[in-house]
Amino acid sequence: VLNDDTAGTGRTDGRVIARTGPALGYQLFLPNGTSAATARRAGDWREISLGPGTSAWVPIAEAFPIAGPRPGSEIAVVRTRVRKGWSEVVLPLAEPLPFRLEQRLDPARYAVWVYGLVANVDWVETSIADPLIESVRWGQPENGVFRLDIELAGEQPWGWRAYREGAHLVLGFRHPPEALADRRFRSPLHGVRIVIDPGHNPDTGAVGPTGLEEREANLAIALELADILAERGAEVVLTRATPDSALGLYDRTNLAYRSGGEVFVSIHNNALPDGVNPFVHNGTSVLYYHPQSEPLAEAIQAELLPRTALDDHGVWHQNVAVLRMNEMPSVLVESAFMMIPEQEAKLRTPEFQREIAEGVAAGIERFLRERDP
Ligand SMILES: [Zn+2]
């Protein structure tokens, strides 16, 4: 049984990351409670066997051996349903089996492999009223490997999620915010729930040459941004609103998710880049991880650059914990460089903080306006 939070703190992301080899690249994100057959051990890593000739590795600290037969299940029906802004595909399993999900966008296609599952599928129940799911097909490419192919309408869903309901596996695809449907005569921000995350604390983040702490600058910008967004009708959620609230990375994403966030923006300022001269390579940048977040990153960068008047440091794909959240478009803004004396000095001024906040707000607005209703 896999679990990354045996103490039950609720302060992790609630899933175990399985990799292609010990300490190698990411392969599967398995919700806590997943059962898998174990194989070899190598140092701090445990191999779990998936299908014939397929395996993955999980940290030993997150894998708890139990005696019993190899986990397996049959499946007789696949259902879809619509729930509170999500279209979902439900796989009724007898045991919480490991799975792998692969996403292709434009048009949106999802392939899901479930290991240890034997198809005895009579039918796939889909609702013709479903606005997002166009088709669901299943197959059994290998002994004990079940494959599901899901086609969605449109280029990409607003977000997606894979979770367990008991032993059942649920794959959810999010509809655009309901508030966006009615945006002809008002700001597209109106009624959209936006989570603003002032980066760092209890850690200081980067510290500038004259001692400005990144967490301070981030908070000032975030509070300004929250005001602007609220004035334009958005429902704003701040992960922290005071200098003394201390949060871990997953506290931030869990809060974003639990509060029904529809857009997530983490506010940061940059430190020293690795291996390059910061006095040559610096400026404004926006990071994203999932492809559905890239348009948001591009829109914010486009609106932010003219306001910071700094160099274009680019829009980057980066594997950052808060950005791995896939339920909503999530980006991380690096407005300026703490380490450059002139930029640190600017970051201290309410005028520059306001400019950054205006730029991010305009970027979110632009992203929402450009999305198909
Ligand atoms: Zn930072």
Short mmCIF file of C-alpha atoms and ligand atoms in Angstrom, two decimals:
data_model
loop_
_atom_site.label_atom_id
_atom_site.label_comp_id
_atom_site.label_asym_id
_atom_site.label_seq_id
_atom_site.Cartn_x
_atom_site.Cartn_y
_atom_site.Cartn_z
CA VAL A 1 0.00 0.00 0.00
CA LEU A 2 1.35 3.42 -0.96
CA ASN A 3 1.03 6.45 1.30
CA ASP A 4 3.02 9.70 1.54
CA ASP A 5 1.28 10.88 4.71
CA THR A 6 1.08 8.07 7.28
CA ALA A 7 0.90 10.62 10.10
CA GLY A 8 -2.31 11.97 8.56
CA THR A 9 -1.14 15.60 8.62
CA GLY A 10 -2.99 16.55 5.43
CA ARG A 11 0.08 18.62 4.54
CA THR A 12 1.32 16.57 1.58
CA ASP A 13 -0.10 16.34 -1.92
CA GLY A 14 -1.66 13.00 -0.99
CA ARG A 15 0.03 11.00 -3.70
CA VAL A 16 3.12 8.92 -4.19
CA ILE A 17 5.29 9.62 -7.20
CA ALA A 18 6.52 6.48 -8.92
CA ARG A 19 9.53 6.79 -11.21
CA THR A 20 10.98 4.91 -14.14
CA GLY A 21 14.03 3.95 -12.05
CA PRO A 22 15.37 4.74 -8.56
CA ALA A 23 15.52 8.57 -8.34
CA LEU A 24 14.86 8.91 -12.09
CA GLY A 25 12.16 10.80 -13.99
CA TYR A 26 8.53 11.00 -12.98
CA GLN A 27 6.20 8.42 -14.36
CA LEU A 28 3.07 7.91 -12.31
CA PHE A 29 1.25 9.94 -9.67
CA LEU A 30 -0.52 7.45 -7.41
CA PRO A 31 -3.10 8.59 -4.84
CA ASN A 32 -2.48 7.40 -1.27
CA GLY A 33 -4.00 3.99 -0.67
CA THR A 34 -2.95 2.54 -4.03
CA SER A 35 -2.13 -1.19 -3.80
CA ALA A 36 0.59 -2.66 -5.96
CA ALA A 37 2.66 -5.85 -6.08
CA THR A 38 6.23 -5.23 -4.95
CA ALA A 39 9.36 -6.56 -6.59
CA ARG A 40 13.02 -5.66 -6.01
CA ARG A 41 14.50 -3.18 -3.58
CA ALA A 42 17.40 -0.85 -4.39
CA GLY A 43 18.62 1.36 -1.55
CA ASP A 44 15.78 3.66 -0.53
CA TRP A 45 13.64 2.60 -3.48
CA ARG A 46 11.14 -0.20 -3.94
CA GLU A 47 10.10 -1.54 -7.31
CA ILE A 48 6.41 -2.09 -7.93
CA SER A 49 5.44 -4.34 -10.78
CA LEU A 50 2.76 -3.07 -13.12
CA GLY A 51 2.14 -5.07 -16.29
CA PRO A 52 4.21 -7.71 -18.06
CA GLY A 53 7.73 -6.25 -18.22
CA THR A 54 6.57 -2.89 -16.82
CA SER A 55 7.49 -1.55 -13.42
CA ALA A 56 8.06 1.67 -11.51
CA TRP A 57 9.96 2.69 -8.38
CA VAL A 58 8.62 4.37 -5.26
CA PRO A 59 10.40 5.67 -2.14
CA ILE A 60 10.61 2.91 0.49
CA ALA A 61 9.39 5.38 3.11
CA GLU A 62 6.08 5.65 1.24
CA ALA A 63 5.52 1.94 0.51
CA PHE A 64 4.07 -0.29 3.22
CA PRO A 65 4.21 -4.04 2.67
CA ILE A 66 1.12 -6.06 3.45
CA ALA A 67 0.68 -9.80 2.97
CA GLY A 68 -1.85 -10.94 0.42
CA PRO A 69 -2.42 -11.97 -3.16
CA ARG A 70 -1.34 -9.75 -6.02
CA PRO A 71 -3.81 -6.85 -6.29
CA GLY A 72 -6.18 -7.29 -9.19
CA SER A 73 -9.69 -6.57 -10.31
CA GLU A 74 -12.18 -7.16 -13.06
CA ILE A 75 -14.19 -4.37 -14.57
CA ALA A 76 -17.65 -4.77 -16.04
CA VAL A 77 -18.80 -1.23 -16.75
CA VAL A 78 -17.32 2.23 -17.24
CA ARG A 79 -19.57 5.18 -16.39
CA THR A 80 -19.45 8.91 -16.96
CA ARG A 81 -21.17 11.58 -14.90
CA VAL A 82 -21.30 15.36 -14.53
CA ARG A 83 -20.70 16.83 -11.07
CA LYS A 84 -20.38 20.48 -10.06
CA GLY A 85 -18.46 21.70 -13.07
CA TRP A 86 -16.60 18.45 -13.75
CA SER A 87 -17.17 15.68 -16.27
CA GLU A 88 -15.99 12.43 -14.75
CA VAL A 89 -15.22 8.91 -15.87
CA VAL A 90 -15.70 6.32 -13.14
CA LEU A 91 -13.96 2.95 -13.17
CA PRO A 92 -15.53 0.71 -10.54
CA LEU A 93 -12.58 -1.36 -9.30
CA ALA A 94 -12.50 -3.97 -6.55
CA GLU A 95 -9.04 -2.80 -5.46
CA PRO A 96 -7.20 0.54 -5.68
CA LEU A 97 -4.88 -0.42 -8.52
CA PRO A 98 -1.97 1.64 -9.88
CA PHE A 99 -2.53 3.57 -13.10
CA ARG A 100 -0.76 5.86 -15.50
CA LEU A 101 -2.34 8.82 -17.26
CA GLU A 102 -1.09 10.47 -20.41
CA GLN A 103 -2.45 13.76 -21.70
CA ARG A 104 -2.45 15.06 -25.27
CA LEU A 105 -3.88 18.43 -26.07
CA ASP A 106 -5.39 20.18 -29.04
CA PRO A 107 -7.61 18.22 -29.34
CA ALA A 108 -7.72 16.88 -25.79
CA ARG A 109 -7.11 13.13 -25.54
CA TYR A 110 -6.38 11.15 -22.41
CA ALA A 111 -5.00 7.64 -22.28
CA VAL A 112 -5.15 5.79 -18.98
CA TRP A 113 -3.53 2.44 -18.24
CA VAL A 114 -4.74 0.53 -15.18
CA TYR A 115 -2.43 -2.27 -14.03
CA GLY A 116 -3.86 -5.53 -12.72
CA LEU A 117 -7.24 -4.88 -14.30
CA VAL A 118 -9.00 -7.42 -16.50
CA ALA A 119 -11.72 -6.19 -18.82
CA ASN A 120 -15.06 -7.85 -18.73
CA VAL A 121 -16.71 -4.71 -20.02
CA ASP A 122 -20.24 -5.03 -21.28
CA TRP A 123 -20.77 -1.41 -21.98
CA VAL A 124 -19.53 2.11 -21.57
CA GLU A 125 -22.23 4.41 -20.27
CA THR A 126 -21.83 7.96 -21.48
CA SER A 127 -24.25 10.80 -21.14
CA ILE A 128 -25.14 12.66 -24.33
CA ALA A 129 -25.77 15.71 -22.14
CA ASP A 130 -22.09 15.78 -21.14
CA PRO A 131 -20.55 19.01 -22.50
CA LEU A 132 -16.97 17.75 -22.41
CA ILE A 133 -16.61 14.00 -22.86
CA GLU A 134 -17.06 13.00 -26.49
CA SER A 135 -16.12 9.37 -26.34
CA VAL A 136 -14.67 6.69 -24.08
CA ARG A 137 -13.10 3.53 -25.51
CA TRP A 138 -11.49 0.66 -23.70
CA GLY A 139 -9.05 -2.08 -24.62
CA GLN A 140 -6.87 -4.80 -23.12
CA PRO A 141 -3.51 -4.32 -24.85
CA GLU A 142 -1.74 -6.80 -22.57
CA ASN A 143 -2.58 -9.40 -20.02
CA GLY A 144 -3.53 -7.52 -16.84
CA VAL A 145 -3.26 -4.08 -18.45
CA PHE A 146 -6.48 -2.21 -19.12
CA ARG A 147 -6.44 0.85 -21.33
CA LEU A 148 -9.01 3.60 -21.57
CA ASP A 149 -9.03 6.31 -24.25
CA ILE A 150 -11.02 9.43 -23.51
CA GLU A 151 -11.75 12.09 -26.13
CA LEU A 152 -12.85 15.52 -25.01
CA ALA A 153 -14.49 18.35 -26.89
CA GLY A 154 -12.17 21.30 -27.43
CA GLU A 155 -8.45 21.84 -27.18
CA GLN A 156 -8.09 21.22 -23.47
CA PRO A 157 -10.13 21.02 -20.30
CA TRP A 158 -9.83 23.75 -17.67
CA GLY A 159 -8.06 21.21 -15.49
CA TRP A 160 -8.14 17.52 -14.67
CA ARG A 161 -7.81 15.23 -11.69
CA ALA A 162 -7.51 11.55 -10.89
CA TYR A 163 -8.71 10.41 -7.50
CA ARG A 164 -10.15 7.46 -5.62
CA GLU A 165 -13.65 6.97 -4.39
CA GLY A 166 -13.07 3.94 -2.20
CA ALA A 167 -11.32 1.53 -4.54
CA HIS A 168 -12.91 3.11 -7.61
CA LEU A 169 -10.80 5.26 -9.86
CA VAL A 170 -12.33 8.58 -10.95
CA LEU A 171 -10.90 10.71 -13.76
CA GLY A 172 -12.29 14.23 -13.79
CA PHE A 173 -12.16 16.91 -16.47
CA ARG A 174 -13.05 20.42 -15.47
CA HIS A 175 -15.42 22.74 -17.30
CA PRO A 176 -14.52 26.44 -17.65
CA PRO A 177 -15.71 28.61 -14.73
CA GLU A 178 -19.46 29.08 -14.89
CA ALA A 179 -19.04 32.83 -14.44
CA LEU A 180 -17.24 33.02 -17.80
CA ALA A 181 -20.40 32.16 -19.69
CA ASP A 182 -21.77 35.63 -18.99
CA ARG A 183 -18.99 38.09 -19.69
CA ARG A 184 -20.26 40.26 -22.50
CA PHE A 185 -20.94 43.35 -20.43
CA ARG A 186 -18.50 42.94 -17.58
CA SER A 187 -14.91 42.01 -16.81
CA PRO A 188 -14.20 38.32 -17.41
CA LEU A 189 -12.78 38.35 -13.89
CA HIS A 190 -16.29 38.72 -12.52
CA GLY A 191 -17.23 35.75 -10.33
CA VAL A 192 -14.08 33.75 -11.10
CA ARG A 193 -12.34 32.30 -8.05
CA ILE A 194 -8.68 33.26 -8.17
CA VAL A 195 -6.13 31.97 -5.68
CA ILE A 196 -3.19 34.31 -5.06
CA ASP A 197 -0.20 32.77 -3.35
CA PRO A 198 2.45 35.12 -1.91
CA GLY A 199 5.55 32.91 -2.16
CA HIS A 200 7.64 31.84 0.86
CA ASN A 201 7.31 32.11 4.65
CA PRO A 202 8.38 30.77 7.04
CA ASP A 203 11.48 30.78 4.78
CA THR A 204 12.58 34.23 3.60
CA GLY A 205 12.99 33.36 -0.08
CA ALA A 206 15.73 35.33 -1.81
CA VAL A 207 17.33 38.22 0.09
CA GLY A 208 18.44 41.33 -1.78
CA PRO A 209 21.82 43.07 -1.36
CA THR A 210 20.37 45.57 1.13
CA GLY A 211 18.34 42.96 2.98
CA LEU A 212 14.89 43.08 1.36
CA GLU A 213 13.34 39.65 1.85
CA GLU A 214 11.49 38.11 -1.04
CA ARG A 215 8.60 36.97 1.16
CA GLU A 216 7.96 40.63 2.10
CA ALA A 217 7.96 41.89 -1.48
CA ASN A 218 5.81 38.96 -2.61
CA LEU A 219 3.22 39.67 0.08
CA ALA A 220 3.02 43.39 -0.73
CA ILE A 221 2.47 42.65 -4.44
CA ALA A 222 -0.05 39.89 -3.68
CA LEU A 223 -2.15 42.11 -1.39
CA GLU A 224 -2.20 44.82 -4.05
CA LEU A 225 -3.19 42.25 -6.68
CA ALA A 226 -5.94 40.85 -4.46
CA ASP A 227 -7.43 44.36 -4.13
CA ILE A 228 -7.37 44.98 -7.87
CA LEU A 229 -8.98 41.63 -8.68
CA ALA A 230 -11.66 42.04 -6.01
CA GLU A 231 -12.50 45.53 -7.34
CA ARG A 232 -13.14 43.94 -10.73
CA GLY A 233 -15.48 41.34 -9.29
CA ALA A 234 -13.22 38.30 -8.85
CA GLU A 235 -13.57 36.07 -5.82
CA VAL A 236 -10.08 36.22 -4.37
CA VAL A 237 -8.52 33.66 -2.06
CA LEU A 238 -5.11 34.47 -0.53
CA THR A 239 -3.03 31.53 0.69
CA ARG A 240 -1.51 33.92 3.22
CA ALA A 241 -2.47 37.50 3.98
CA THR A 242 -0.10 38.38 6.81
CA PRO A 243 3.68 38.29 7.38
CA ASP A 244 3.31 35.68 10.13
CA SER A 245 1.28 32.93 8.46
CA ALA A 246 3.64 30.05 7.72
CA LEU A 247 2.75 27.62 4.93
CA GLY A 248 4.32 24.59 3.30
CA LEU A 249 4.09 24.13 -0.46
CA TYR A 250 1.27 21.61 -0.31
CA ASP A 251 -0.63 23.69 2.25
CA ARG A 252 -0.86 26.22 -0.57
CA THR A 253 -2.07 23.84 -3.26
CA ASN A 254 -4.42 21.98 -0.92
CA LEU A 255 -5.98 25.30 0.07
CA ALA A 256 -6.27 26.34 -3.57
CA TYR A 257 -8.03 23.13 -4.42
CA ARG A 258 -10.27 22.96 -1.36
CA SER A 259 -11.39 26.57 -1.78
CA GLY A 260 -12.66 25.79 -5.28
CA GLY A 261 -9.94 27.85 -6.95
CA GLU A 262 -10.30 28.26 -10.72
CA VAL A 263 -7.00 30.05 -11.36
CA PHE A 264 -3.82 29.86 -9.26
CA VAL A 265 -1.07 32.49 -9.35
CA SER A 266 1.98 32.27 -7.10
CA ILE A 267 3.86 35.56 -6.66
CA HIS A 268 7.66 35.41 -6.43
CA ASN A 269 10.78 37.36 -7.22
CA ASN A 270 13.88 35.78 -8.62
CA ALA A 271 17.20 34.97 -6.97
CA LEU A 272 20.41 33.99 -8.71
CA PRO A 273 19.94 31.89 -11.80
CA ASP A 274 22.05 28.72 -11.97
CA GLY A 275 25.29 28.97 -13.88
CA VAL A 276 24.64 32.23 -15.72
CA ASN A 277 25.58 35.80 -14.94
CA PRO A 278 22.52 37.43 -13.33
CA PHE A 279 23.68 40.83 -14.50
CA VAL A 280 23.32 39.64 -18.09
CA HIS A 281 20.39 37.24 -17.72
CA ASN A 282 17.62 38.73 -15.64
CA GLY A 283 14.19 40.27 -15.93
CA THR A 284 10.57 39.23 -15.73
CA SER A 285 9.48 35.63 -16.22
CA VAL A 286 6.46 33.38 -15.67
CA LEU A 287 6.64 29.61 -15.01
CA TYR A 288 4.11 26.87 -15.68
CA TYR A 289 4.15 23.07 -15.62
CA HIS A 290 1.00 21.64 -17.23
CA PRO A 291 0.26 22.58 -20.84
CA GLN A 292 -3.20 23.87 -19.90
CA SER A 293 -1.41 26.55 -17.85
CA GLU A 294 0.81 27.83 -20.65
CA PRO A 295 -1.72 30.30 -22.14
CA LEU A 296 -2.14 31.89 -18.69
CA ALA A 297 1.64 32.20 -18.33
CA GLU A 298 1.92 33.79 -21.80
CA ALA A 299 -0.91 36.25 -21.12
CA ILE A 300 0.57 37.38 -17.80
CA GLN A 301 4.05 37.77 -19.29
CA ALA A 302 2.63 39.86 -22.15
CA GLU A 303 0.85 42.24 -19.77
CA LEU A 304 3.59 42.30 -17.16
CA LEU A 305 6.59 43.16 -19.36
CA PRO A 306 5.50 46.67 -20.37
CA ARG A 307 4.76 47.44 -16.72
CA THR A 308 7.96 46.15 -15.11
CA ALA A 309 9.95 47.55 -18.06
CA LEU A 310 12.56 44.85 -17.38
CA ASP A 311 14.10 42.36 -19.81
CA ASP A 312 11.98 39.51 -21.09
CA HIS A 313 13.36 36.57 -19.08
CA GLY A 314 10.84 34.28 -20.74
CA VAL A 315 7.95 31.90 -20.12
CA TRP A 316 9.33 28.63 -18.79
CA HIS A 317 8.12 25.11 -18.34
CA GLN A 318 9.37 24.09 -14.91
CA ASN A 319 8.70 21.26 -12.47
CA VAL A 320 7.74 23.19 -9.33
CA ALA A 321 5.57 21.66 -6.59
CA VAL A 322 2.84 24.32 -6.64
CA LEU A 323 2.62 24.12 -10.44
CA ARG A 324 2.12 20.36 -10.57
CA MET A 325 -1.41 20.96 -9.35
CA ASN A 326 -3.50 20.00 -12.37
CA GLU A 327 -7.02 20.96 -11.28
CA MET A 328 -6.73 24.55 -12.54
CA PRO A 329 -4.40 26.71 -14.63
CA SER A 330 -1.47 27.40 -12.29
CA VAL A 331 1.48 29.72 -12.84
CA LEU A 332 4.34 31.23 -10.87
CA VAL A 333 5.33 34.84 -11.55
CA GLU A 334 8.95 35.95 -11.07
CA SER A 335 8.41 39.69 -11.43
CA ALA A 336 11.96 40.96 -10.89
CA PHE A 337 15.38 39.95 -9.58
CA MET A 338 15.94 40.49 -5.87
CA MET A 339 19.70 40.24 -6.37
CA ILE A 340 20.04 43.16 -8.78
CA PRO A 341 20.42 46.34 -6.66
CA GLU A 342 18.23 48.53 -8.92
CA GLN A 343 15.49 45.91 -9.05
CA GLU A 344 15.63 45.35 -5.30
CA ALA A 345 15.27 49.12 -4.81
CA LYS A 346 12.27 49.23 -7.14
CA LEU A 347 10.65 46.28 -5.37
CA ARG A 348 10.62 48.32 -2.17
CA THR A 349 8.40 50.99 -3.71
CA PRO A 350 4.59 50.80 -3.58
CA GLU A 351 4.53 52.23 -7.15
CA PHE A 352 6.47 49.31 -8.59
CA GLN A 353 4.53 46.79 -6.51
CA ARG A 354 1.34 48.33 -7.92
CA GLU A 355 2.67 48.11 -11.49
CA ILE A 356 3.40 44.41 -11.08
CA ALA A 357 -0.02 43.79 -9.54
CA GLU A 358 -1.69 45.66 -12.42
CA GLY A 359 0.25 43.61 -14.93
CA VAL A 360 -0.66 40.27 -13.38
CA ALA A 361 -4.33 41.29 -13.07
CA ALA A 362 -4.41 42.39 -16.71
CA GLY A 363 -2.76 39.10 -17.70
CA ILE A 364 -5.35 36.99 -15.89
CA GLU A 365 -8.10 39.10 -17.46
CA ARG A 366 -6.59 38.65 -20.91
CA PHE A 367 -6.31 34.88 -20.44
CA LEU A 368 -9.96 34.63 -19.38
CA ARG A 369 -11.09 36.81 -22.27
CA GLU A 370 -9.20 34.71 -24.80
CA ARG A 371 -10.65 31.41 -23.60
CA ASP A 372 -13.60 30.05 -25.54
CA PRO A 373 -16.75 30.29 -23.44
ZN ZN B 1 10.58 32.61 -4.63
#
